[in-house]
Short mmCIF file of C-alpha atoms and ligand atoms in Angstrom, two decimals:
data_model
loop_
_atom_site.label_atom_id
_atom_site.label_comp_id
_atom_site.label_asym_id
_atom_site.label_seq_id
_atom_site.Cartn_x
_atom_site.Cartn_y
_atom_site.Cartn_z
CA UNK A 257 0.00 0.00 0.00
CA UNK A 258 1.25 3.45 -0.90
CA UNK A 259 -0.17 6.84 0.04
CA UNK A 260 -1.12 9.14 -2.84
CA UNK A 261 -2.43 12.70 -2.76
CA UNK A 262 -4.96 14.40 -5.02
CA UNK A 263 -4.93 18.17 -5.00
CA UNK A 264 -7.87 20.44 -5.73
CA UNK A 265 -7.23 24.06 -6.71
CA UNK A 266 -8.96 26.98 -8.44
CA UNK A 267 -6.65 28.27 -11.15
CA UNK A 268 -7.00 31.85 -12.38
CA UNK A 269 -5.14 33.76 -15.09
CA UNK A 270 -2.21 34.33 -12.70
CA UNK A 271 0.48 31.66 -13.05
CA UNK A 272 2.14 32.91 -9.85
CA UNK A 273 -1.10 32.58 -7.88
CA UNK A 274 -1.66 29.09 -9.29
CA UNK A 275 1.89 28.01 -8.43
CA UNK A 276 1.30 29.30 -4.89
CA UNK A 277 -1.83 27.15 -4.66
CA UNK A 278 0.15 24.12 -5.85
CA UNK A 279 2.84 24.86 -3.27
CA UNK A 280 0.17 24.67 -0.53
CA UNK A 281 -1.03 21.38 -2.01
CA UNK A 282 2.52 19.96 -2.10
CA UNK A 283 3.04 20.92 1.55
CA UNK A 284 -0.20 19.22 2.57
CA UNK A 285 0.66 16.15 0.49
CA UNK A 286 4.09 15.84 2.12
CA UNK A 287 2.63 16.39 5.60
CA UNK A 288 0.16 13.58 4.85
CA UNK A 289 2.95 11.19 3.86
CA UNK A 290 2.08 11.01 0.14
CA UNK A 291 4.56 9.39 -2.25
CA UNK A 292 2.97 10.89 -5.40
CA UNK A 293 0.73 13.89 -6.15
CA UNK A 294 -1.98 14.31 -8.77
CA UNK A 295 -3.01 17.84 -9.81
CA UNK A 296 -5.90 18.98 -12.09
CA UNK A 297 -6.15 19.83 -15.76
CA UNK A 298 -4.95 23.33 -16.69
CA UNK A 299 -3.35 23.88 -13.30
CA UNK A 300 -1.04 26.54 -14.80
CA UNK A 301 -3.98 28.84 -15.65
CA UNK A 302 -7.64 29.09 -16.54
CA UNK A 303 -8.50 32.26 -18.39
CA UNK A 304 -11.71 33.93 -19.51
CA UNK A 305 -11.18 33.71 -23.29
CA UNK A 306 -9.23 31.77 -25.91
CA UNK A 307 -7.28 34.96 -26.71
CA UNK A 308 -6.21 35.30 -23.09
CA UNK A 309 -5.22 31.59 -22.97
CA UNK A 310 -3.07 32.03 -26.07
CA UNK A 311 -1.43 35.12 -24.60
CA UNK A 312 -0.46 33.22 -21.43
CA UNK A 313 0.96 30.06 -22.99
CA UNK A 314 4.68 29.33 -22.60
CA UNK A 315 6.95 26.41 -23.47
CA UNK A 316 7.41 24.11 -20.49
CA UNK A 317 11.15 24.82 -20.60
CA UNK A 318 10.57 28.49 -19.65
CA UNK A 319 7.20 28.38 -17.89
CA UNK A 320 7.74 29.63 -14.32
CA UNK A 321 4.77 27.49 -13.31
CA UNK A 322 6.29 24.24 -14.65
CA UNK A 323 9.81 25.11 -13.47
CA UNK A 324 8.42 25.87 -10.02
CA UNK A 325 6.66 22.51 -9.84
CA UNK A 326 9.78 20.70 -11.08
CA UNK A 327 11.81 22.21 -8.28
CA UNK A 328 9.13 21.32 -5.69
CA UNK A 329 9.11 17.73 -7.00
CA UNK A 330 12.90 17.50 -6.71
CA UNK A 331 13.05 19.21 -3.31
CA UNK A 332 10.56 16.75 -1.80
CA UNK A 333 11.39 13.71 -3.99
CA UNK A 334 7.71 13.72 -4.95
CA UNK A 335 6.52 12.67 -8.43
CA UNK A 336 3.83 15.10 -9.66
CA UNK A 337 1.23 14.66 -12.41
CA UNK A 338 -0.05 18.05 -13.60
CA UNK A 339 -2.16 19.46 -16.42
CA UNK A 340 -0.80 22.51 -18.29
CA UNK A 341 -1.03 24.37 -21.60
CA UNK A 342 1.74 24.28 -24.20
CA UNK A 343 2.36 26.13 -27.44
CA UNK A 344 2.01 24.25 -30.74
CA UNK A 345 3.38 24.90 -34.21
CA UNK A 346 0.28 27.01 -34.92
CA UNK A 347 0.18 30.40 -33.14
CA UNK A 348 -3.63 30.17 -33.04
CA UNK A 349 -3.65 26.87 -31.16
CA UNK A 350 -2.25 25.50 -27.93
CA UNK A 351 -2.01 21.99 -26.51
CA UNK A 352 -3.83 20.72 -23.44
CA UNK A 353 -1.16 18.53 -21.87
CA UNK A 354 -0.69 16.23 -18.90
CA UNK A 355 2.91 16.25 -17.68
CA UNK A 356 4.49 13.65 -15.47
CA UNK A 357 7.31 15.08 -13.36
CA UNK A 358 9.57 12.50 -11.70
CA UNK A 359 10.90 12.54 -8.13
CA UNK A 360 14.09 14.14 -9.49
CA UNK A 361 12.12 16.96 -11.11
CA UNK A 362 12.48 15.76 -14.71
CA UNK A 363 9.57 15.74 -17.15
CA UNK A 364 9.38 12.08 -18.11
CA UNK A 365 5.98 11.77 -19.85
CA UNK A 366 3.73 14.13 -21.73
CA UNK A 367 0.23 13.36 -23.00
CA UNK A 368 -1.73 15.69 -25.28
CA UNK A 369 -5.54 15.55 -24.85
CA UNK A 370 -7.12 13.50 -27.64
CA UNK A 371 -10.75 14.62 -27.39
CA UNK A 372 -11.63 18.31 -27.30
CA UNK A 373 -14.64 19.69 -25.45
CA UNK A 374 -17.13 21.49 -27.67
CA UNK A 375 -20.40 22.14 -25.88
CA UNK A 376 -23.34 24.37 -26.68
CA UNK A 377 -26.13 24.30 -24.13
CA UNK A 378 -26.90 27.99 -24.59
CA UNK A 379 -30.43 27.15 -25.80
CA UNK A 380 -31.21 26.02 -22.26
CA UNK A 381 -29.16 28.79 -20.56
CA UNK A 382 -26.27 26.35 -20.12
CA UNK A 383 -22.57 26.81 -20.87
CA UNK A 384 -21.04 27.16 -24.31
CA UNK A 385 -17.43 26.16 -24.92
CA UNK A 386 -15.35 25.48 -27.98
CA UNK A 387 -12.03 24.03 -26.95
CA UNK A 388 -11.29 22.95 -30.53
CA UNK A 389 -11.21 26.59 -31.72
CA UNK A 390 -7.96 27.26 -29.87
CA UNK A 391 -6.61 23.84 -28.93
CA UNK A 392 -4.88 21.27 -31.10
CA UNK A 393 -5.81 17.71 -30.36
CA UNK A 394 -3.19 15.07 -29.66
CA UNK A 395 -2.80 11.98 -31.80
CA UNK A 396 -1.31 9.35 -29.52
CA UNK A 397 -1.81 7.56 -26.23
CA UNK A 398 1.22 7.39 -23.94
CA UNK A 399 2.14 3.82 -23.00
CA UNK A 400 1.35 3.33 -19.28
CA UNK A 401 4.43 3.78 -17.12
CA UNK A 402 5.58 2.87 -13.60
CA UNK A 403 4.92 4.99 -10.55
CA UNK A 404 4.87 4.33 -6.79
CA UNK A 405 1.14 3.45 -7.05
CA UNK A 406 1.26 1.30 -10.18
CA UNK A 407 1.31 1.78 -13.94
CA UNK A 408 -0.25 5.15 -14.84
CA UNK A 409 -2.45 5.68 -17.90
CA UNK A 410 -2.74 9.35 -18.84
CA UNK A 411 -6.00 10.89 -20.07
CA UNK A 412 -7.60 14.31 -19.53
CA UNK A 413 -11.10 15.49 -18.54
CA UNK A 414 -13.42 15.16 -21.59
CA UNK A 415 -11.49 11.99 -22.59
CA UNK A 416 -13.50 10.44 -19.74
CA UNK A 417 -16.49 10.12 -22.07
CA UNK A 418 -14.65 7.76 -24.43
CA UNK A 419 -14.33 4.31 -22.85
CA UNK A 420 -12.29 3.09 -25.83
CA UNK A 421 -9.33 5.21 -24.70
CA UNK A 422 -9.51 3.80 -21.16
CA UNK A 423 -9.80 0.23 -22.45
CA UNK A 424 -6.86 0.75 -24.81
CA UNK A 425 -4.67 1.93 -21.90
CA UNK A 426 -5.86 -0.99 -19.78
CA UNK A 427 -4.86 -3.34 -22.56
CA UNK A 428 -1.42 -1.68 -22.59
CA UNK A 429 -1.01 -2.45 -18.89
CA UNK A 430 -2.51 0.52 -17.01
CA UNK A 431 -3.38 -0.08 -13.35
CA UNK A 432 -4.32 3.53 -12.61
CA UNK A 433 -6.18 5.85 -14.99
CA UNK A 434 -5.72 9.60 -14.62
CA UNK A 435 -8.46 12.09 -15.49
CA UNK A 436 -7.25 15.51 -14.31
CA UNK A 437 -10.25 17.74 -14.96
CA UNK A 438 -12.06 21.06 -15.01
CA UNK A 439 -15.63 19.83 -15.46
CA UNK A 440 -18.54 22.21 -15.84
CA UNK A 441 -21.02 22.17 -12.92
CA UNK A 442 -23.86 21.47 -15.36
CA UNK A 443 -22.32 18.25 -16.74
CA UNK A 444 -20.51 17.41 -13.51
CA UNK A 445 -23.69 17.25 -11.45
CA UNK A 446 -25.11 14.39 -13.52
CA UNK A 447 -22.19 12.75 -15.33
CA UNK A 448 -18.94 13.11 -13.35
CA UNK A 449 -19.09 10.45 -10.65
CA UNK A 450 -21.01 7.95 -12.78
CA UNK A 451 -18.50 8.14 -15.63
CA UNK A 452 -15.49 7.88 -13.32
CA UNK A 453 -16.92 4.88 -11.50
CA UNK A 454 -17.87 3.22 -14.79
CA UNK A 455 -14.32 3.62 -16.13
CA UNK A 456 -12.93 2.08 -12.90
CA UNK A 457 -15.36 -0.84 -12.94
CA UNK A 458 -14.98 -1.72 -16.62
CA UNK A 459 -11.17 -1.43 -16.69
CA UNK A 460 -10.63 -2.77 -13.14
CA UNK A 461 -8.20 0.09 -12.61
CA UNK A 462 -7.92 2.76 -9.95
CA UNK A 463 -9.27 6.03 -11.33
CA UNK A 464 -7.70 9.25 -10.07
CA UNK A 465 -9.47 12.49 -11.00
CA UNK A 466 -7.95 15.66 -9.51
CA UNK A 467 -10.24 18.56 -10.37
CA UNK A 468 -10.51 22.32 -10.52
CA UNK A 469 -13.18 23.82 -8.23
CA UNK A 470 -15.16 27.05 -8.03
CA UNK A 471 -15.20 30.32 -9.98
CA UNK A 472 -12.02 30.96 -11.99
CA UNK A 473 -13.27 34.29 -13.32
CA UNK A 474 -16.67 35.93 -13.82
CA UNK A 475 -17.54 33.52 -16.64
CA UNK A 476 -16.15 30.17 -15.70
CA UNK A 477 -16.86 27.77 -12.83
CA UNK A 478 -15.73 24.18 -12.20
CA UNK A 479 -17.48 21.31 -10.47
CA UNK A 480 -14.72 20.20 -8.08
CA UNK A 481 -15.49 16.87 -6.36
CA UNK A 482 -12.04 15.42 -7.06
CA UNK A 483 -12.36 11.65 -6.72
CA UNK A 484 -10.34 8.50 -6.37
CA UNK A 485 -12.22 5.32 -7.28
CA UNK A 486 -10.84 1.87 -6.52
CA UNK A 487 -10.85 -0.95 -9.10
CA UNK A 488 -14.05 -2.37 -7.60
CA UNK A 489 -15.79 0.96 -8.30
CA UNK A 490 -15.94 2.33 -4.79
CA UNK A 491 -15.15 6.00 -4.12
CA UNK A 492 -12.20 5.92 -1.73
CA UNK A 493 -11.47 9.67 -1.61
CA UNK A 494 -13.51 12.74 -2.44
CA UNK A 495 -13.03 16.50 -2.10
CA UNK A 496 -15.68 19.23 -1.92
CA UNK A 497 -17.63 21.11 -4.56
CA UNK A 498 -17.67 24.59 -3.02
CA UNK A 499 -15.12 27.26 -2.25
CA UNK A 500 -16.63 28.34 1.06
CA UNK A 501 -15.45 31.00 3.53
CA UNK A 502 -11.70 30.67 4.18
CA UNK A 503 -11.28 28.09 1.42
CA UNK A 504 -7.76 26.83 0.77
CA UNK A 505 -6.41 24.47 -1.87
CA UNK A 506 -7.39 21.01 -0.68
CA UNK A 507 -5.76 17.61 -0.56
CA UNK A 508 -7.09 14.11 -0.01
CA UNK A 509 -4.66 11.39 0.99
CA UNK A 510 -5.56 7.91 -0.12
CA UNK A 511 -4.04 4.48 0.32
CA UNK A 512 -3.63 2.84 -3.07
CA UNK A 513 -3.19 -0.89 -2.98
CA UNK A 514 -2.06 -2.61 -6.16
CA UNK A 515 -3.06 -5.93 -4.63
CA UNK A 516 -6.67 -4.72 -4.89
CA UNK A 517 -6.23 -4.40 -8.67
CA UNK A 518 -4.96 -7.97 -8.92
CA UNK A 519 -7.66 -9.26 -6.60
CA UNK A 520 -10.52 -7.66 -8.58
CA UNK A 521 -9.05 -8.89 -11.89
CA UNK A 522 -8.55 -12.42 -10.55
CA UNK A 523 -12.01 -12.52 -9.01
CA UNK A 524 -13.87 -11.38 -12.12
CA UNK A 525 -11.99 -12.05 -15.35
CA UNK A 526 -13.38 -9.81 -18.07
CA UNK A 527 -12.81 -12.07 -21.04
CA UNK A 528 -13.63 -10.09 -24.17
CA UNK A 529 -15.42 -11.59 -27.19
CA UNK A 530 -13.19 -10.01 -29.77
CA UNK A 531 -14.21 -12.80 -32.12
CA UNK A 532 -17.64 -11.10 -32.15
CA UNK A 533 -16.85 -7.36 -31.79
CA UNK A 534 -13.66 -5.49 -32.58
CA UNK A 535 -10.80 -5.22 -30.12
CA UNK A 536 -10.03 -1.63 -29.10
O1 KGT B 660 -9.89 25.69 -20.77
C1 KGT B 660 -8.78 25.38 -20.34
O2 KGT B 660 -7.86 26.19 -20.21
C2 KGT B 660 -8.55 23.95 -19.95
N1 KGT B 660 -9.50 23.08 -20.56
C3 KGT B 660 -10.66 22.70 -20.02
O3 KGT B 660 -11.02 23.11 -18.93
C4 KGT B 660 -11.52 21.73 -20.80
C5 KGT B 660 -11.92 22.36 -22.10
S1 KGT B 660 -12.92 23.80 -21.94
N2 KGT B 660 -12.65 21.30 -20.04
C6 KGT B 660 -13.25 20.13 -20.25
O4 KGT B 660 -12.82 19.31 -21.07
C7 KGT B 660 -14.50 19.85 -19.42
C8 KGT B 660 -15.28 18.64 -19.89
C9 KGT B 660 -16.63 18.59 -19.28
O5 KGT B 660 -17.03 19.40 -18.47
C10 KGT B 660 -17.52 17.47 -19.67
O6 KGT B 660 -17.11 16.51 -20.36
O7 KGT B 660 -18.70 17.54 -19.30
#
């Protein structure tokens, strides 16, 4: 059994403020004995427009946010998974990336979000978002890799709605699926927990979903409710959905037990009928 931490923050357009929130989370994670930390999607910043997002983007090699996290990881020998933005070859588009920073502070893995979130619920007074207008989608899954809590499979937020991606990572050896997120309250209220638990149950993996919470600016709010689900589908850690009076960046510490993954897989073998339907 190994202790892991999930951190819940509320990123704004200030990289310095967001790094300060992450520093609080790292301190709480270390105090809780965590051996790895999972942070949300877009931890570096959440802005109020695509133009503002494009104006804030920096290469990871010079981003004070990423450099700051790398030095925190090295200082505490703490691997950190964190969602950030990166520039692409097109000035009009950025990448929505999940970085894995090792215990020595090196960036060892980098996944670019495959599925982009375009939503228009304005007809029913709901949110409207077009991630694809300013974000370039990735084209590859990253092969699951070792960590103190098992082999990590990297995905991001809206990818959660595509079970094929989760199953493909499971087939490549994932034991833990990551869904760092910034879900909308409207979709989060009904879909978030159900989708996360379904992905855990059908892949027999731990699911770790560190999330953004609260109002980022006057236009944008996130659902929060960061979750860890065990491979049997039970919620084993959960954070809040509100930024109440005196709110601070939050952490949940959770025991992750790889033996539970093996036990669930042994107890209920999910033998696929790929002679009948295609293998994903
Ligand atoms: O905007 C940024 O800077 C970072 N990107 C995000 O927050 C993305 C795109 S707007 N959010 C989601 O994918 C939420 C998905 C969701 O809420 C759902 O699937 O229901």
